[in-house]
Coordinates of C-alpha atoms and ligand atoms in Angstrom, one line a residue:
X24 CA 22.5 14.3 3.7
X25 CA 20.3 11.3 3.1
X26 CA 18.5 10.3 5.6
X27 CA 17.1 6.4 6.9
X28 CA 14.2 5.2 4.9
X29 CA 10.9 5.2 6.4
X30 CA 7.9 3.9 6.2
X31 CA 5.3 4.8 4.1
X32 CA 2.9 6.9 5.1
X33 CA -0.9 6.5 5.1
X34 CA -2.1 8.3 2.3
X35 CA -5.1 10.1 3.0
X36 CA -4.8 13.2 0.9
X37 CA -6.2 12.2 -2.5
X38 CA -4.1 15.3 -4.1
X39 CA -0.8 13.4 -3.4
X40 CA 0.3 10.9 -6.1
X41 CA -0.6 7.1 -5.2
X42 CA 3.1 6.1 -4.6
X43 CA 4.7 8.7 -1.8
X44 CA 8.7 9.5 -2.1
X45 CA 10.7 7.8 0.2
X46 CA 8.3 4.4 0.0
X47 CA 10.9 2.4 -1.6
X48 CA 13.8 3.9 -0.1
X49 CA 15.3 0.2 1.3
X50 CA 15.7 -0.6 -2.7
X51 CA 20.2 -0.4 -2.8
X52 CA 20.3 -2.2 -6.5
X53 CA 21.1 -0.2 -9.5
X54 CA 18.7 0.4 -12.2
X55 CA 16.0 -1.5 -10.6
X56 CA 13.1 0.5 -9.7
X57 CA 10.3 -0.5 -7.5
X58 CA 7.6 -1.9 -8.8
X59 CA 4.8 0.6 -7.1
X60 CA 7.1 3.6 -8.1
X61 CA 7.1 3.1 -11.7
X62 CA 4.2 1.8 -13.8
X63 CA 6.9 0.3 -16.1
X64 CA 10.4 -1.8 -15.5
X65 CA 12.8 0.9 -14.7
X66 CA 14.6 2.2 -18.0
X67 CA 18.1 2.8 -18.0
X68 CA 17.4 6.1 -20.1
X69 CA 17.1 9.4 -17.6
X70 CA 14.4 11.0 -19.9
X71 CA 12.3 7.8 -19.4
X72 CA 12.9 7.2 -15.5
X73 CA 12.2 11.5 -15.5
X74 CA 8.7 10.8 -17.9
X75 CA 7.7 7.7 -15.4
X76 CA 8.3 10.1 -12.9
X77 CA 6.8 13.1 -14.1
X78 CA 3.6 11.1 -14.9
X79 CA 2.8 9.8 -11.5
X80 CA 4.3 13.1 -9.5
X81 CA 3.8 16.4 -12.0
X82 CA 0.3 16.8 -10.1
X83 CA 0.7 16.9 -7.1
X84 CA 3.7 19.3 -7.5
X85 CA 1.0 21.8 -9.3
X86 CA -1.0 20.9 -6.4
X87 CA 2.0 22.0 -4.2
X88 CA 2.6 25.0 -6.1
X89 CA -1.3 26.4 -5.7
X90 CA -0.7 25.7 -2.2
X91 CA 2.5 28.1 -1.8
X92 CA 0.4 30.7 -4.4
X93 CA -2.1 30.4 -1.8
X94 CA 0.1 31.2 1.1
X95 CA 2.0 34.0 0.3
X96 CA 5.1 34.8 2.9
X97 CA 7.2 38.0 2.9
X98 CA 10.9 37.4 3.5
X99 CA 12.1 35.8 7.0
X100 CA 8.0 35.1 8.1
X101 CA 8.1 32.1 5.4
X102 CA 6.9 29.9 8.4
X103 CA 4.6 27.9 6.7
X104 CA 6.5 27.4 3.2
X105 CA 9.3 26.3 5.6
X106 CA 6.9 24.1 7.6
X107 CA 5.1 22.0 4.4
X108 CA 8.7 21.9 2.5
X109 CA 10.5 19.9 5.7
X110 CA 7.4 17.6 5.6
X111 CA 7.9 16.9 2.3
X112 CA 11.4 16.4 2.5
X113 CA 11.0 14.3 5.9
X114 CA 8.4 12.0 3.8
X115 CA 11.1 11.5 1.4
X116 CA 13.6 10.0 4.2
X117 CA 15.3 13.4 3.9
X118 CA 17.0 15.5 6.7
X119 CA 15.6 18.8 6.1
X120 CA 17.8 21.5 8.3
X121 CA 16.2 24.6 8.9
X122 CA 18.1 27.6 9.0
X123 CA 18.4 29.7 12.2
X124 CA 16.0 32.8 12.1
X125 CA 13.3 29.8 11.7
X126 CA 12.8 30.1 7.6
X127 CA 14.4 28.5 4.8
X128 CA 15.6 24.9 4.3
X129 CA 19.0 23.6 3.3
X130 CA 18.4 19.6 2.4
X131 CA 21.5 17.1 1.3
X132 CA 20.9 13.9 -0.8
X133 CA 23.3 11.3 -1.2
X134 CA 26.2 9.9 0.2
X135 CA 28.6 11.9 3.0
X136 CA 31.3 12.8 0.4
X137 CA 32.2 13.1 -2.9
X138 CA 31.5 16.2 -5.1
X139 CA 28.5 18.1 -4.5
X140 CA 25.8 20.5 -6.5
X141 CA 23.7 22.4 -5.2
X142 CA 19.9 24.0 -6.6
X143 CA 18.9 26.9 -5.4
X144 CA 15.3 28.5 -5.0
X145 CA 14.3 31.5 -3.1
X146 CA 10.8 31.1 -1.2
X147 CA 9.6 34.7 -0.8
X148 CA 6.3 37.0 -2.0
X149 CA 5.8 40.1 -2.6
X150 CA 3.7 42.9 -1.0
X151 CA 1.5 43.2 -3.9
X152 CA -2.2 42.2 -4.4
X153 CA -3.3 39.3 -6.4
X154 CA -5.5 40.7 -8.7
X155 CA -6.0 37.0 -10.7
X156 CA -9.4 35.2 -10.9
X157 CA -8.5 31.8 -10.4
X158 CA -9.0 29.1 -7.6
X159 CA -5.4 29.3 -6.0
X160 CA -5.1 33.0 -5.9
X161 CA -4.0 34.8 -3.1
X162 CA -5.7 34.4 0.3
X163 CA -3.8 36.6 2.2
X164 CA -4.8 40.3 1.3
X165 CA -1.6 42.4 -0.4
X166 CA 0.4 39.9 -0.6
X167 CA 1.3 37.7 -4.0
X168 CA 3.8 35.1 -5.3
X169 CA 3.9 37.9 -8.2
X170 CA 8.0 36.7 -8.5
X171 CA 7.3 33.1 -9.8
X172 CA 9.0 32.2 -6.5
X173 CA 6.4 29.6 -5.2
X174 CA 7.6 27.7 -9.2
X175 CA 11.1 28.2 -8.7
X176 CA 10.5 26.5 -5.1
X177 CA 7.9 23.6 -6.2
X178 CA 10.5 23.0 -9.0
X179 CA 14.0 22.3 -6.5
X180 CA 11.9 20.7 -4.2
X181 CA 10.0 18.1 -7.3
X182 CA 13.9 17.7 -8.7
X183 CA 15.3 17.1 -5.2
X184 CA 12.6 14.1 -4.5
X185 CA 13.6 12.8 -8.0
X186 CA 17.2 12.4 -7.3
X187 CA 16.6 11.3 -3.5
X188 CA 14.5 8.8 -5.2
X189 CA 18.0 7.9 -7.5
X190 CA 20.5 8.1 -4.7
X191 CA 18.1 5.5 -3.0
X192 CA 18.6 3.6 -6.1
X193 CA 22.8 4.0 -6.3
X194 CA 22.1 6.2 -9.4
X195 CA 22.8 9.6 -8.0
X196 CA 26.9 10.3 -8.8
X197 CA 27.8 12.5 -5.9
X198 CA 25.3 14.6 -3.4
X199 CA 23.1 17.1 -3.9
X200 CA 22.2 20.1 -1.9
X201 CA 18.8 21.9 -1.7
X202 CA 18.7 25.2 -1.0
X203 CA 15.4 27.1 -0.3
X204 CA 16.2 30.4 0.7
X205 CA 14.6 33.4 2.5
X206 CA 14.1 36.7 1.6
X207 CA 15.7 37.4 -1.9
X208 CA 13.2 40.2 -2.8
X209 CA 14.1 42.2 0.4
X210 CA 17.0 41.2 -0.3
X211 CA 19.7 39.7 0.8
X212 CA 18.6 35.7 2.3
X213 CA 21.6 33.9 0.2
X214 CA 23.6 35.7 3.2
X215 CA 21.6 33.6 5.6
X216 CA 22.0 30.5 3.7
X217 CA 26.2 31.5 3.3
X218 CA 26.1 32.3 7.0
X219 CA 24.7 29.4 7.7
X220 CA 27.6 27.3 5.9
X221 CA 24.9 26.6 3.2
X222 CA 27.8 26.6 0.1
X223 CA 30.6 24.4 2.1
X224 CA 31.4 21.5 0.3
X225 CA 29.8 22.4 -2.9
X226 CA 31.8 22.5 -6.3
X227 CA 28.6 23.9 -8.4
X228 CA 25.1 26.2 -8.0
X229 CA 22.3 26.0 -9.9
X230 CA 19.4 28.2 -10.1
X231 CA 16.0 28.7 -12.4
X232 CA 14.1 32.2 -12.2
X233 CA 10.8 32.3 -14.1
X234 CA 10.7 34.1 -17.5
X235 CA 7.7 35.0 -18.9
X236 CA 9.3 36.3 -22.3
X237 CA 10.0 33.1 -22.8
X238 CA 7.4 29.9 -24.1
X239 CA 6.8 27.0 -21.7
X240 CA 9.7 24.7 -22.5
X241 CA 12.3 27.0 -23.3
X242 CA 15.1 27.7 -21.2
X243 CA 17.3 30.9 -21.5
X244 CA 21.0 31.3 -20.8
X245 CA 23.6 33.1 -20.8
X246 CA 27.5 33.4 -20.0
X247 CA 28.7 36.2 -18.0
X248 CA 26.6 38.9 -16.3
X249 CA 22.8 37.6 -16.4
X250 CA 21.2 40.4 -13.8
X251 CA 23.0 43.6 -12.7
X252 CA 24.1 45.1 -9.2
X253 CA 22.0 47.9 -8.3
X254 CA 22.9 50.0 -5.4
X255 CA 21.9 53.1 -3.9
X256 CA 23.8 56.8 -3.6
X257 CA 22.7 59.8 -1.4
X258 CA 24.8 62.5 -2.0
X259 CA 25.1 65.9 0.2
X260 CA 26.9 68.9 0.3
X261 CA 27.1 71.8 2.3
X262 CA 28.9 75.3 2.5
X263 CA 28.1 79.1 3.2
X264 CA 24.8 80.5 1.4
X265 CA 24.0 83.8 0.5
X266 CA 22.9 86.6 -1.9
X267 CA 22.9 85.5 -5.2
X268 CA 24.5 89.0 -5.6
X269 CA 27.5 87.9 -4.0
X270 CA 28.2 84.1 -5.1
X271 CA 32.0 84.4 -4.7
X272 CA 31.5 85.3 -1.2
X273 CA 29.5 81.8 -0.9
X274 CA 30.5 78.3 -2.2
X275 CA 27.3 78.6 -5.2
X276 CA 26.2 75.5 -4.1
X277 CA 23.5 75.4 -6.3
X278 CA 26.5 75.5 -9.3
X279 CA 28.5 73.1 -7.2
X280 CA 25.8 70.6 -7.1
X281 CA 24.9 70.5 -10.4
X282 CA 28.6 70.0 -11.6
X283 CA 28.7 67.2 -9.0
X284 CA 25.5 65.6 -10.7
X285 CA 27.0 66.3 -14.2
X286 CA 30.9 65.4 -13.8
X287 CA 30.8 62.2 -11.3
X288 CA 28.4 59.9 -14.2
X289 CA 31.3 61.6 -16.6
X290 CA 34.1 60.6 -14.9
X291 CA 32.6 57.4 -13.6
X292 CA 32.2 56.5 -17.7
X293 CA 36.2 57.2 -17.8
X294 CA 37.5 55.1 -15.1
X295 CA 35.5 52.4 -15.4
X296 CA 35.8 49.3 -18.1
X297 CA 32.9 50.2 -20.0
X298 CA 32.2 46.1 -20.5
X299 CA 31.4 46.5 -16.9
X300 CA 28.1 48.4 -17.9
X301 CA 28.6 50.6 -14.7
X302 CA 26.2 53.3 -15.1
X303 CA 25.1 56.1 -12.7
X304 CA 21.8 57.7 -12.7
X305 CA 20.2 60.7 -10.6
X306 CA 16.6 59.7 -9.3
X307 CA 16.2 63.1 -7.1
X308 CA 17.6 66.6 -6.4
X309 CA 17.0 69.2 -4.3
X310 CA 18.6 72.4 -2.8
X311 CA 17.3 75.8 -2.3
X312 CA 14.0 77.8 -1.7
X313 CA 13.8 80.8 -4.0
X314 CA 15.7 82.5 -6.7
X315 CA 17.6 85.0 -5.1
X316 CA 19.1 83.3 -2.1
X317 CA 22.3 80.9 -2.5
X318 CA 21.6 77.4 0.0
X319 CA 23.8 76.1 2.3
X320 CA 22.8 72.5 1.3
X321 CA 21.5 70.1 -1.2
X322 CA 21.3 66.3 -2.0
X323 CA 21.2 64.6 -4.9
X324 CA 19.9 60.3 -5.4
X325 CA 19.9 57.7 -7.5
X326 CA 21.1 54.3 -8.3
X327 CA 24.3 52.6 -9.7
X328 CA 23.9 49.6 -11.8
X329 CA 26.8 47.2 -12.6
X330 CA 27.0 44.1 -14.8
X331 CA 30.8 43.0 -13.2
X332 CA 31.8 41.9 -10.0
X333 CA 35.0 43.3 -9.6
X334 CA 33.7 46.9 -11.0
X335 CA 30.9 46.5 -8.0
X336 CA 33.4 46.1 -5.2
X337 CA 35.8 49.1 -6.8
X338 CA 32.7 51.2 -6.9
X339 CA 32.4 53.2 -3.3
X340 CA 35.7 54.2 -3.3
X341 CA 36.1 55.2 -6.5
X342 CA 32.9 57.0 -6.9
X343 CA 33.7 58.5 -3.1
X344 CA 37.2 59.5 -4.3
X345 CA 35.7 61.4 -7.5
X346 CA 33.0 63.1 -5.7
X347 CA 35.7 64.6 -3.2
X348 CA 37.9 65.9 -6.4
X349 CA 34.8 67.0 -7.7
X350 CA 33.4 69.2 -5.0
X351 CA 36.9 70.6 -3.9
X352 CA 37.0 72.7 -7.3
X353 CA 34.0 74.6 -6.1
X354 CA 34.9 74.2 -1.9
X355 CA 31.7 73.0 -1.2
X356 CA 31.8 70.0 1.6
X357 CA 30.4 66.7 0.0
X358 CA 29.3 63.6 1.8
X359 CA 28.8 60.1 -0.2
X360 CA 26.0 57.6 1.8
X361 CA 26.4 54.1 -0.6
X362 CA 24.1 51.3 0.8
X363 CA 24.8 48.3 -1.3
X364 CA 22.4 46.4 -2.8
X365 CA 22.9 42.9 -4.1
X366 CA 26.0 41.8 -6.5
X367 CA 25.5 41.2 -10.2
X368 CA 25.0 37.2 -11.5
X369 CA 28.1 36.1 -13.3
X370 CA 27.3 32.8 -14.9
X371 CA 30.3 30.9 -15.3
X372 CA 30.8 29.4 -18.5
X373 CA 31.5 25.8 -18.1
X374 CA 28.1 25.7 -15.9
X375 CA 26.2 27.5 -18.4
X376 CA 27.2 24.9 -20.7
X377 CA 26.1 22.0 -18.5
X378 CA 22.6 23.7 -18.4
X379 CA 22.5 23.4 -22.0
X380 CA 23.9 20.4 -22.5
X381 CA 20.9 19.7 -20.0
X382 CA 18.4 21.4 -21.4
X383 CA 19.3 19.7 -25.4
X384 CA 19.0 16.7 -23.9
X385 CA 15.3 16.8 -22.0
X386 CA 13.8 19.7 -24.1
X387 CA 14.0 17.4 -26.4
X388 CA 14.6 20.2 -29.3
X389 CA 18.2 21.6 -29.1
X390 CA 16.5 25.3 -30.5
X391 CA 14.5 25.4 -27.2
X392 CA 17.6 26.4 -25.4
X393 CA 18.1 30.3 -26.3
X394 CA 20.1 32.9 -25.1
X395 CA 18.9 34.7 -22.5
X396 CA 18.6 38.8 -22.4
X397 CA 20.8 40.8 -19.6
X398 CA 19.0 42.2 -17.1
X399 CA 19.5 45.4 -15.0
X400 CA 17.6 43.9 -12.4
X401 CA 19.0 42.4 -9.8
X402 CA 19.0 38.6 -7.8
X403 CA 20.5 37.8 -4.8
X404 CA 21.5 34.7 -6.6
X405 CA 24.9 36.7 -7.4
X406 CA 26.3 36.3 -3.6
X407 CA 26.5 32.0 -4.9
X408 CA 28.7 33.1 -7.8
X409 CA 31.1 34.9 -5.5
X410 CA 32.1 31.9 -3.9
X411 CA 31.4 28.9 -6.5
X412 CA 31.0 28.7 -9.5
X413 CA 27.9 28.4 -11.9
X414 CA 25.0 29.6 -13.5
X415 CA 21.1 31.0 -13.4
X416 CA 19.0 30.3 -15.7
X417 CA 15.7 31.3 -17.1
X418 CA 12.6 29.4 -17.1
X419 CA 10.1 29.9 -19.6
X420 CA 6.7 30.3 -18.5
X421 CA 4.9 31.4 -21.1
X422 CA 1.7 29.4 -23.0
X423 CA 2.4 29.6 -26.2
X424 CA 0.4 32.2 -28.4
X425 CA -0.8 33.4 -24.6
X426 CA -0.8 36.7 -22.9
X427 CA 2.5 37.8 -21.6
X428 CA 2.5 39.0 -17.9
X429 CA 5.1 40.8 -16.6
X430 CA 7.0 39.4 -13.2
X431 CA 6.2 42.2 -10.1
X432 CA 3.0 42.9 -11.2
X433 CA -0.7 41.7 -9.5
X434 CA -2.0 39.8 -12.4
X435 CA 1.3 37.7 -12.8
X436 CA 0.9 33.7 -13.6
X437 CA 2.8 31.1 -15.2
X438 CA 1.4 27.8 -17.2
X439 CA 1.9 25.4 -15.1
X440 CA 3.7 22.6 -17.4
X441 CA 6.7 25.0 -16.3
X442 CA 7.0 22.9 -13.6
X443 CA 7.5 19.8 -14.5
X444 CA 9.9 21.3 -17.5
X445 CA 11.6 22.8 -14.8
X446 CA 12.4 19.6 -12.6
X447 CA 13.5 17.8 -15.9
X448 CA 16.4 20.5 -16.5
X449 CA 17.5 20.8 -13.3
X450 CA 17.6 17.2 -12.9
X451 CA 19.8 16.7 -15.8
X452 CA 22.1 19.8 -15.6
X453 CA 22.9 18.0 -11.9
X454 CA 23.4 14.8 -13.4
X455 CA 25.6 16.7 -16.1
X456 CA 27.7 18.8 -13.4
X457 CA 28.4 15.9 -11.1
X458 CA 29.2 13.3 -13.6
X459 CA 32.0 16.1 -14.6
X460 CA 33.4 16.3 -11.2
X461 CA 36.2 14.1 -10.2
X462 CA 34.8 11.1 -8.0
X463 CA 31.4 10.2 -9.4
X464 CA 31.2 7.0 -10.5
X465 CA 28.1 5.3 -10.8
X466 CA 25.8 5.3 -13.7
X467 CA 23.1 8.1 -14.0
X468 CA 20.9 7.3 -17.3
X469 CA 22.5 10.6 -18.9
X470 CA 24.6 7.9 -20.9
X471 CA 21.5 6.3 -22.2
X472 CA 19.9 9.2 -22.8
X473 CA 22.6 10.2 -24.7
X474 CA 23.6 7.0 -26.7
Ligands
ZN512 ZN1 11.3 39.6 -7.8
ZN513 ZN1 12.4 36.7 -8.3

């Protein structure tokens, strides 16, 4: 929710931009902007108000950025990315609320009702070193914004000062919500923001992840599954050992195991739509001590990964129920531990389309919208798409004819133009999504843009 306008404040920082958000915030009329806010009259056309924008503000947000890559947090201790995000948002006339375990932000723009979008970014590092040369690397030792997440942060918060910025100025259609979110590599904060009541009220999600495949001003999409489920199985069974001279008079668990580890992937592959991309793999196995003495246990591990939602939910019980059909043949006792990992991201399709839409229209180029790869990783993002519906996309990050670095690892950067790429597309894939909404009225500059 919007907040009261407030005073200025005294600019001391010389990083900040010369004109802070929320300055002008007592301006009501339409398609007037302030005259310290913009260097130019205000155009009616969104790519122009985003350029005037972007020129005065695309700085500091780098500067913001650097400051977050500086700071590395782990999930639930991001104290101090909480701490300079509510400042921010307060500066802006914003009412930041923070969410109860003391990290991560949910912010609302605009008027009390009418349809709502949200953006979300996740706010997390990673325990990994920074091994980059640069001025803003890491300053806290084995930790690293080696995710991108500090972007994907600096890139909601720069589009949600933009459109608080519009709703001042009766050009935002609807409300927005911002949603900076704990935890996603550990993972699992999009519960906090659910718990939290962080999706009531809004019709559409939106989400950027960086993708260094992918140039600077690209943006990849795709309909349907975009990163997988991946969970984890422990299997164990048990039953009387022996001589290996007398298997019948034991339950062979050596041969029982292995059957299990060879039928249940088999039978899996045969009761499972195979669009779901439902695949079991074995990561460890282990039973017995020498060669001529039958165990009385073993264990097998490894991973399921999943591209559909229903086929996620199905999979305990199914897999459970095929493991005891399984081990019965051989009467060995069988056991299924399955700790659930995060759902897959199913992009819905009209929201996919709004990103494009979005991103043809402020990339400028229509061919710098490309289709983005399926991944078998995983993003907490998919919890959103349970409830709502919409879309993640993918950020490019690369420079163009530059190295490629790989996300998770210590050397990993991004060219920083991402960022204000990144505020332009989500800006306009809001403006798209709640112009399509019943109830929003008011003119956004998409029209213009468009014309
Ligand atoms: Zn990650
Ligand atoms: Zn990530």
């Amino acid at each position: 929710m919007q907040g009261r306008p407030e005073e200025p404040p005294e600019q001391t920082d010389t990083t900040r931009s010369a004109t802070p958000e929320g300055a002008h915030m007592t301006q009501t009329h339409p398609g007037v902007m302030p005259s310290l806010d913009s260097p130019a009259d205000e155009d009616p056309d969104l790519r122009k108000q985003l350029a005037a924008y972007l020129d005065l503000n695309a700085d500091d947000l780098i500067g913001f950025r650097r400051d977050l890559h500086m700071h590395p947090e782990l999930g639930y201790t991001e104290f101090r990315t909480t701490e300079r995000l509510v400042e921010r948002l307060k500066e802006a006339g914003l009412e930041p609320r923070v969410l109860p375990k003391g990290t991560g932000v949910i912010c609302d723009i605009g008027p009390d009702c009418g349809p709502m979008v949200a953006l979300r970014a996740d706010i997390d590092a990673l325990p990994l070193p920074d091994e980059k040369d640069v001025p803003y690397a890491s300053t806290v030792p084995g930790l690293s914004h080696a995710c991108g997440h500090d972007v994907h942060t600096t890139v909601v918060l720069g589009a949600g000062l933009f459109l608080a910025r519009q709703a001042a100025l009766g050009l935002l259609p609807g409300r927005v919500r911002l949603l900076f979110q704990p935890a996603e590599e550990n993972p699992g904060g999009a519960l906090d923001i659910l718990a939290a009541g962080g999706l009531v009220g809004v019709n559409r999600i939106f989400g950027l992840h960086c993708e260094p495949k992918f140039e600077v001003g690209q943006l990849g999409v795709r309909t349907g599954p975009i990163t997988a489920a991946c969970d984890k199985v422990y299997v164990k069974v048990n039953g009387p050992g022996g001589h290996t001279a007398r298997p019948h008079l034991t339950a062979d668990l050596v041969y029982a195991l292995a059957k299990i580890v060879t039928e249940l992937p088999a039978a899996l592959s045969r009761r499972v739509d195979p669009r779901s991309s439902l695949s079991l793999v074995w990561g460890r196995m282990n039973a017995g001590s020498v060669a001529n003495a039958i165990p009385d246990q073993g264990l097998a591990e490894g991973t399921v990964r999943c591209l559909d939602d229903e086929a996620w939910h199905r999979a305990p019980e199914l897999m459970r129920a095929l493991l005891h059909s399984v081990a019965g043949a051989y009467e060995v006792e069988a056991s299924l531990e399955y700790v659930r990992g995060v759902p897959p991201t199913v992009n819905d399709q009209a929201s996919v389309q709004m990103f494009k839409d979005a991103g043809a229209l402020v990339l400028e180029q229509p061919d710098k919208v490309v289709t983005a790869p399926q991944s078998l990783g995983g993003d907490d993002f998919g919890y959103y798409l349970e409830s709502i519906p919409g879309a993640y996309g993918r950020l490019g990050v690369r420079t163009p004819g530059g190295p490629e670095y790989d996300l998770h690892r210590g050397d990993f950067d991004v060219d920083e133009s991402c960022i204000p790429v990144g505020v332009k597309i989500l800006v306009a894939t809001v403006l798209t999504a709640l112009c399509e909404l019943p109830g929003s009225a008011v003119p956004t500059g998409l029209e213009d843009s468009r014309a």
